[in-house]
CSV table of N, CA and C in Angstrom, one decimal:
chain,number,residue,atom,x,y,z
A,101,PRO,N,43.2,41.2,-86.4
A,101,PRO,CA,42.5,40.8,-85.2
A,101,PRO,C,42.7,40.8,-84.0
A,102,ARG,N,44.7,41.4,-83.3
A,102,ARG,CA,45.1,42.1,-82.1
A,102,ARG,C,43.9,43.1,-81.2
A,103,TRP,N,43.5,43.6,-82.6
A,103,TRP,CA,43.1,45.6,-82.3
A,103,TRP,C,41.3,44.8,-81.6
A,104,PRO,N,41.0,43.7,-82.1
A,104,PRO,CA,38.8,43.9,-82.0
A,104,PRO,C,39.5,43.1,-80.7
A,105,ARG,N,40.7,41.8,-80.0
A,105,ARG,CA,41.0,41.9,-79.1
A,105,ARG,C,40.8,41.9,-78.1
A,106,ARG,N,41.8,43.2,-78.1
A,106,ARG,CA,41.8,44.3,-76.2
A,106,ARG,C,40.7,44.7,-77.1
A,107,GLN,N,40.0,45.1,-77.6
A,107,GLN,CA,39.7,45.5,-77.6
A,107,GLN,C,38.0,44.6,-77.0
A,108,LEU,N,37.7,43.5,-77.7
A,108,LEU,CA,37.0,42.3,-76.6
A,108,LEU,C,37.1,42.1,-75.1
A,109,ALA,N,38.5,42.7,-74.7
A,109,ALA,CA,38.7,41.7,-73.0
A,109,ALA,C,39.2,43.2,-72.4
A,110,GLU,N,38.5,44.5,-73.7
A,110,GLU,CA,38.5,45.6,-72.2
A,110,GLU,C,36.6,45.5,-72.1
A,111,ALA,N,36.3,45.2,-72.7
A,111,ALA,CA,34.6,45.1,-72.9
A,111,ALA,C,34.3,44.1,-71.2
A,112,ARG,N,35.2,43.1,-72.2
A,112,ARG,CA,34.9,41.8,-71.0
A,112,ARG,C,35.6,42.3,-69.7
A,113,GLY,N,36.4,43.2,-68.8
A,113,GLY,CA,36.8,44.1,-67.6
A,113,GLY,C,35.0,44.8,-67.9
A,114,GLN,N,35.0,45.9,-68.9
A,114,GLN,CA,34.4,46.5,-68.0
A,114,GLN,C,32.8,45.9,-67.5
A,115,LEU,N,32.6,44.8,-68.0
A,115,LEU,CA,31.2,43.8,-67.9
A,115,LEU,C,32.3,43.5,-66.8
A,116,ARG,N,32.9,42.9,-66.2
A,116,ARG,CA,33.1,42.0,-64.5
A,116,ARG,C,33.2,44.1,-64.0
A,117,ALA,N,34.1,45.1,-64.1
A,117,ALA,CA,33.9,45.9,-62.1
A,117,ALA,C,32.6,46.7,-62.9
A,118,ALA,N,31.4,46.3,-63.9
A,118,ALA,CA,29.6,47.4,-63.8
A,118,ALA,C,29.1,45.7,-63.3
A,119,GLU,N,29.4,44.4,-63.5
A,119,GLU,CA,28.8,43.8,-63.0
A,119,GLU,C,29.1,43.9,-60.7
A,120,GLU,N,30.5,43.4,-61.2
A,120,GLU,CA,30.8,44.1,-60.1
A,120,GLU,C,30.1,45.0,-58.9
A,121,ALA,N,30.1,46.4,-59.8
A,121,ALA,CA,30.4,47.6,-59.2
A,121,ALA,C,28.3,47.1,-59.1
A,122,LEU,N,27.5,46.4,-59.7
A,122,LEU,CA,25.9,46.5,-59.5
A,122,LEU,C,25.8,45.5,-58.5
A,123,ALA,N,26.7,44.4,-58.4
A,123,ALA,CA,26.7,43.3,-56.9
A,123,ALA,C,26.7,44.6,-55.9
A,124,ALA,N,27.9,44.8,-55.5
A,124,ALA,CA,27.7,46.0,-54.2
A,124,ALA,C,27.1,46.5,-54.0
A,125,LYS,N,26.4,47.0,-55.4
A,125,LYS,CA,25.1,48.2,-55.0
A,125,LYS,C,23.5,47.3,-54.7
A,126,GLN,N,23.4,46.3,-54.8
A,126,GLN,CA,22.9,45.6,-54.8
A,126,GLN,C,22.5,45.0,-53.3
A,127,GLU,N,24.2,44.5,-52.4
A,127,GLU,CA,24.6,44.9,-50.9
A,127,GLU,C,24.6,46.2,-50.1
A,128,LEU,N,24.7,47.3,-51.2
A,128,LEU,CA,24.5,48.1,-49.9
A,128,LEU,C,23.1,47.9,-50.6
A,129,ILE,N,22.1,48.5,-50.7
A,129,ILE,CA,20.5,48.3,-50.4
A,129,ILE,C,20.0,47.3,-49.9
A,130,ASP,N,20.6,46.1,-50.1
A,130,ASP,CA,19.8,45.2,-48.9
A,130,ASP,C,19.8,45.7,-47.4
A,131,LYS,N,21.5,45.9,-47.4
A,131,LYS,CA,21.6,45.7,-46.1
A,131,LYS,C,21.0,47.7,-45.6
A,132,LEU,N,20.6,48.6,-46.7
A,132,LEU,CA,19.5,49.4,-45.9
A,132,LEU,C,18.6,49.0,-45.8
A,133,LYS,N,17.9,48.2,-47.1
A,133,LYS,CA,16.6,47.5,-46.3
A,133,LYS,C,16.5,46.9,-45.1
A,134,ALA,N,17.6,46.6,-44.4
A,134,ALA,CA,17.8,45.7,-43.3
A,134,ALA,C,17.8,46.7,-42.4
A,135,GLN,N,17.6,48.3,-42.2
A,135,GLN,CA,18.6,48.5,-41.2
A,135,GLN,C,17.3,49.7,-41.4
A,136,ALA,N,16.4,50.2,-42.3
A,136,ALA,CA,15.3,50.3,-42.6
A,136,ALA,C,14.2,48.9,-41.5
A,137,GLU,N,14.2,48.4,-42.0
A,137,GLU,CA,13.1,47.0,-41.8
A,137,GLU,C,13.2,47.4,-39.7
A,138,GLN,N,14.6,47.4,-39.6
A,138,GLN,CA,15.3,47.8,-38.2
A,138,GLN,C,14.2,48.8,-37.4
A,139,GLN,N,14.7,49.6,-38.3
A,139,GLN,CA,14.0,51.4,-37.7
A,139,GLN,C,12.8,51.5,-37.4
A,140,ARG,N,12.1,50.5,-37.9
A,140,ARG,CA,10.8,51.2,-38.4
A,140,ARG,C,10.0,50.2,-36.5
A,141,ALA,N,10.8,48.5,-37.0
A,141,ALA,CA,10.2,48.1,-35.6
A,141,ALA,C,10.3,48.7,-34.1
A,142,THR,N,11.8,49.0,-34.2
A,142,THR,CA,12.2,50.1,-33.4
A,142,THR,C,10.8,51.2,-32.9
A,143,LEU,N,10.5,52.1,-34.2
A,143,LEU,CA,10.1,53.3,-33.9
A,143,LEU,C,8.4,52.3,-33.8
A,144,GLU,N,7.4,51.1,-34.7
A,144,GLU,CA,7.0,50.3,-33.4
A,144,GLU,C,6.4,50.1,-31.9
A,145,THR,N,8.5,49.3,-31.7
A,145,THR,CA,8.5,49.2,-30.1
A,145,THR,C,8.2,50.6,-28.9
A,146,ILE,N,8.1,52.2,-30.1
A,146,ILE,CA,9.1,53.0,-28.9
A,146,ILE,C,6.7,53.0,-28.4
A,147,PRO,N,6.4,53.3,-28.9
A,147,PRO,CA,4.6,53.9,-28.0
A,147,PRO,C,5.0,52.2,-27.1
A,148,VAL,N,4.1,51.5,-27.3
A,148,VAL,CA,3.8,49.6,-26.6
A,148,VAL,C,4.8,50.0,-25.1
A,149,LEU,N,6.6,50.2,-25.2
A,149,LEU,CA,6.6,50.2,-24.3
A,149,LEU,C,6.9,51.6,-23.4
A,150,GLN,N,6.6,53.3,-24.6
A,150,GLN,CA,5.9,54.0,-23.6
A,150,GLN,C,4.8,53.8,-22.5
A,151,ALA,N,3.6,53.2,-22.9
A,151,ALA,CA,2.5,53.2,-22.7
A,151,ALA,C,3.0,52.0,-21.7
A,152,GLN,N,3.9,51.2,-21.3
A,152,GLN,CA,4.5,50.2,-20.0
A,152,GLN,C,5.2,51.3,-19.7
A,153,ALA,N,5.8,52.1,-19.2
A,153,ALA,CA,6.7,52.9,-18.6
A,153,ALA,C,5.4,53.6,-17.7
A,154,ASP,N,4.4,54.6,-18.5
A,154,ASP,CA,3.2,55.1,-17.5
A,154,ASP,C,2.2,54.3,-16.8
A,155,ILE,N,2.2,52.6,-17.0
A,155,ILE,CA,1.0,52.3,-16.2
A,155,ILE,C,2.2,51.6,-15.1
A,156,TYR,N,3.7,51.5,-15.3
A,156,TYR,CA,4.8,51.4,-14.3
A,156,TYR,C,4.2,52.9,-13.2
A,157,LYS,N,4.6,53.9,-13.8
A,157,LYS,CA,4.4,55.0,-13.8
A,157,LYS,C,3.6,55.9,-12.0
A,158,ALA,N,1.8,55.0,-12.9
A,158,ALA,CA,0.7,55.3,-12.4
A,158,ALA,C,0.8,53.8,-10.9
A,159,ASP,N,1.0,53.3,-11.4
A,159,ASP,CA,1.3,52.6,-10.7
A,159,ASP,C,1.9,52.4,-9.4
A,160,PHE,N,3.3,53.1,-9.3
A,160,PHE,CA,3.7,53.5,-7.8
A,160,PHE,C,3.6,55.5,-7.4
A,161,ALA,N,3.1,55.8,-8.4
A,161,ALA,CA,2.4,56.3,-7.8
A,161,ALA,C,1.7,56.4,-7.2
A,162,ALA,N,0.3,55.8,-7.2
A,162,ALA,CA,-0.9,54.7,-6.3
A,162,ALA,C,-0.3,53.6,-4.9
A,163,GLU,N,0.5,53.9,-5.2
A,163,GLU,CA,1.7,53.2,-4.2
A,163,GLU,C,2.0,53.2,-3.2
A,164,ARG,N,2.7,54.8,-3.7
A,164,ARG,CA,3.4,55.7,-2.8
A,164,ARG,C,1.8,56.8,-1.9
A,165,ALA,N,0.8,56.8,-3.6
A,165,ALA,CA,0.3,57.2,-1.3
A,165,ALA,C,-0.5,56.6,-1.1
A,166,ALA,N,-0.9,55.2,-1.3
A,166,ALA,CA,-1.2,53.9,-0.4
A,166,ALA,C,-0.9,54.2,0.5
A,167,ARG,N,1.1,53.9,1.1
A,167,ARG,CA,1.6,54.5,2.5
A,167,ARG,C,2.1,55.1,2.7
A,168,GLU,N,1.2,56.5,2.2
A,168,GLU,CA,1.0,58.2,2.2
A,168,GLU,C,-0.3,58.2,2.9
A,169,GLN,N,-0.9,57.4,3.2
A,169,GLN,CA,-2.6,57.3,3.0
A,169,GLN,C,-1.5,56.6,4.7
A,170,LEU,N,-1.7,55.2,5.0
A,170,LEU,CA,-0.7,54.0,5.9
A,170,LEU,C,-0.1,54.9,7.2
A,171,HIS,N,0.5,55.8,6.4
A,171,HIS,CA,1.6,56.5,7.1
A,171,HIS,C,0.6,57.1,8.1
A,172,ALA,N,-0.1,58.0,7.3
A,172,ALA,CA,-0.5,59.6,8.4
A,172,ALA,C,-1.7,58.4,9.3
A,173,GLN,N,-2.1,57.0,8.9
A,173,GLN,CA,-3.8,56.3,9.7
A,173,GLN,C,-2.6,56.2,10.9
A,174,ARG,N,-0.7,56.1,10.4
A,174,ARG,CA,-1.2,54.9,11.4
A,174,ARG,C,-0.7,56.6,12.6
A,175,GLU,N,-0.1,57.8,11.4
A,175,GLU,CA,0.5,58.3,13.0
A,175,GLU,C,-1.1,58.9,13.7
A,176,ALA,N,-2.1,58.5,13.5
A,176,ALA,CA,-3.2,59.4,14.3
A,176,ALA,C,-3.6,58.3,14.5
A,177,LEU,N,-3.3,57.0,14.9
A,177,LEU,CA,-3.8,56.4,15.9
A,177,LEU,C,-2.8,56.2,16.8
A,178,GLN,N,-1.5,56.5,16.5
A,178,GLN,CA,-0.5,56.7,17.5
A,178,GLN,C,-0.2,58.2,18.5
A,179,GLU,N,-1.2,58.6,18.0
A,179,GLU,CA,-1.7,59.9,19.0
A,179,GLU,C,-2.5,59.4,19.3
A,180,ALA,N,-4.1,58.6,19.1
A,180,ALA,CA,-5.1,58.9,19.1
A,180,ALA,C,-4.3,57.8,20.6
A,181,LEU,N,-3.4,56.6,20.7
A,181,LEU,CA,-3.1,55.6,22.1
A,181,LEU,C,-2.5,56.9,22.4
A,182,ALA,N,-1.5,57.6,22.3
A,182,ALA,CA,-0.5,58.3,23.6
A,182,ALA,C,-2.4,58.8,24.1
A,183,GLN,N,-3.4,59.8,23.3
A,183,GLN,CA,-4.0,60.6,23.9
A,183,GLN,C,-4.8,59.9,25.2
A,184,LEU,N,-4.9,59.0,24.9
A,184,LEU,CA,-6.2,57.5,25.4
A,184,LEU,C,-5.4,57.6,27.2
A,185,ARG,N,-3.5,56.6,26.4
A,185,ARG,CA,-2.3,56.5,28.1
A,185,ARG,C,-2.7,57.7,28.5
A,186,ALA,N,-2.5,58.8,27.7
A,186,ALA,CA,-2.7,60.0,29.0
A,186,ALA,C,-3.9,60.2,29.7
A,187,ARG,N,-4.8,59.8,29.6
A,187,ARG,CA,-5.7,59.5,30.4
A,187,ARG,C,-6.3,58.4,31.1
A,188,LEU,N,-6.3,57.7,30.9
A,188,LEU,CA,-6.0,56.5,31.4
A,188,LEU,C,-5.1,57.0,32.9
A,189,GLU,N,-3.3,57.1,32.3
A,189,GLU,CA,-2.5,57.7,33.8
A,189,GLU,C,-3.2,58.4,34.7
A,190,ALA,N,-4.0,59.6,34.1
A,190,ALA,CA,-4.5,60.6,34.6
A,190,ALA,C,-6.0,60.1,35.9
A,191,GLU,N,-6.7,59.4,34.8
A,191,GLU,CA,-7.8,58.5,35.3
A,191,GLU,C,-6.9,57.8,37.0
A,192,ALA,N,-5.6,57.2,36.9
A,192,ALA,CA,-5.4,56.3,37.8
A,192,ALA,C,-4.9,56.6,38.7
A,193,ALA,N,-4.0,58.3,38.5
A,193,ALA,CA,-3.4,59.3,39.1
A,193,ALA,C,-4.6,59.5,39.4
A,194,THR,N,-6.1,60.2,40.4
A,194,THR,CA,-6.9,60.1,41.0
A,194,THR,C,-7.5,59.6,41.6
A,195,ARG,N,-7.4,58.4,40.8
A,195,ARG,CA,-7.8,57.1,42.2
A,195,ARG,C,-7.5,57.3,43.6
């Protein structure tokens, strides 16, 4: 009678260890699934962020071009004003 009890106790211990190992493996699988889902979500987000960055870059380039054009127009107007003043001063001096 003692020998079978020992075998039964060992079998129960092995079963408990196997159940614990199975639970640990399932926990690891669940953790890996969650990580994979997070990475999948990140990969889906990257193209959206890239498109937004491209839009911001295009807007920045357009604003920069507009500022440069306005600066060039301002300089041209300042040059025209300086020429007009010089002409008016020359005309006033000849009078």
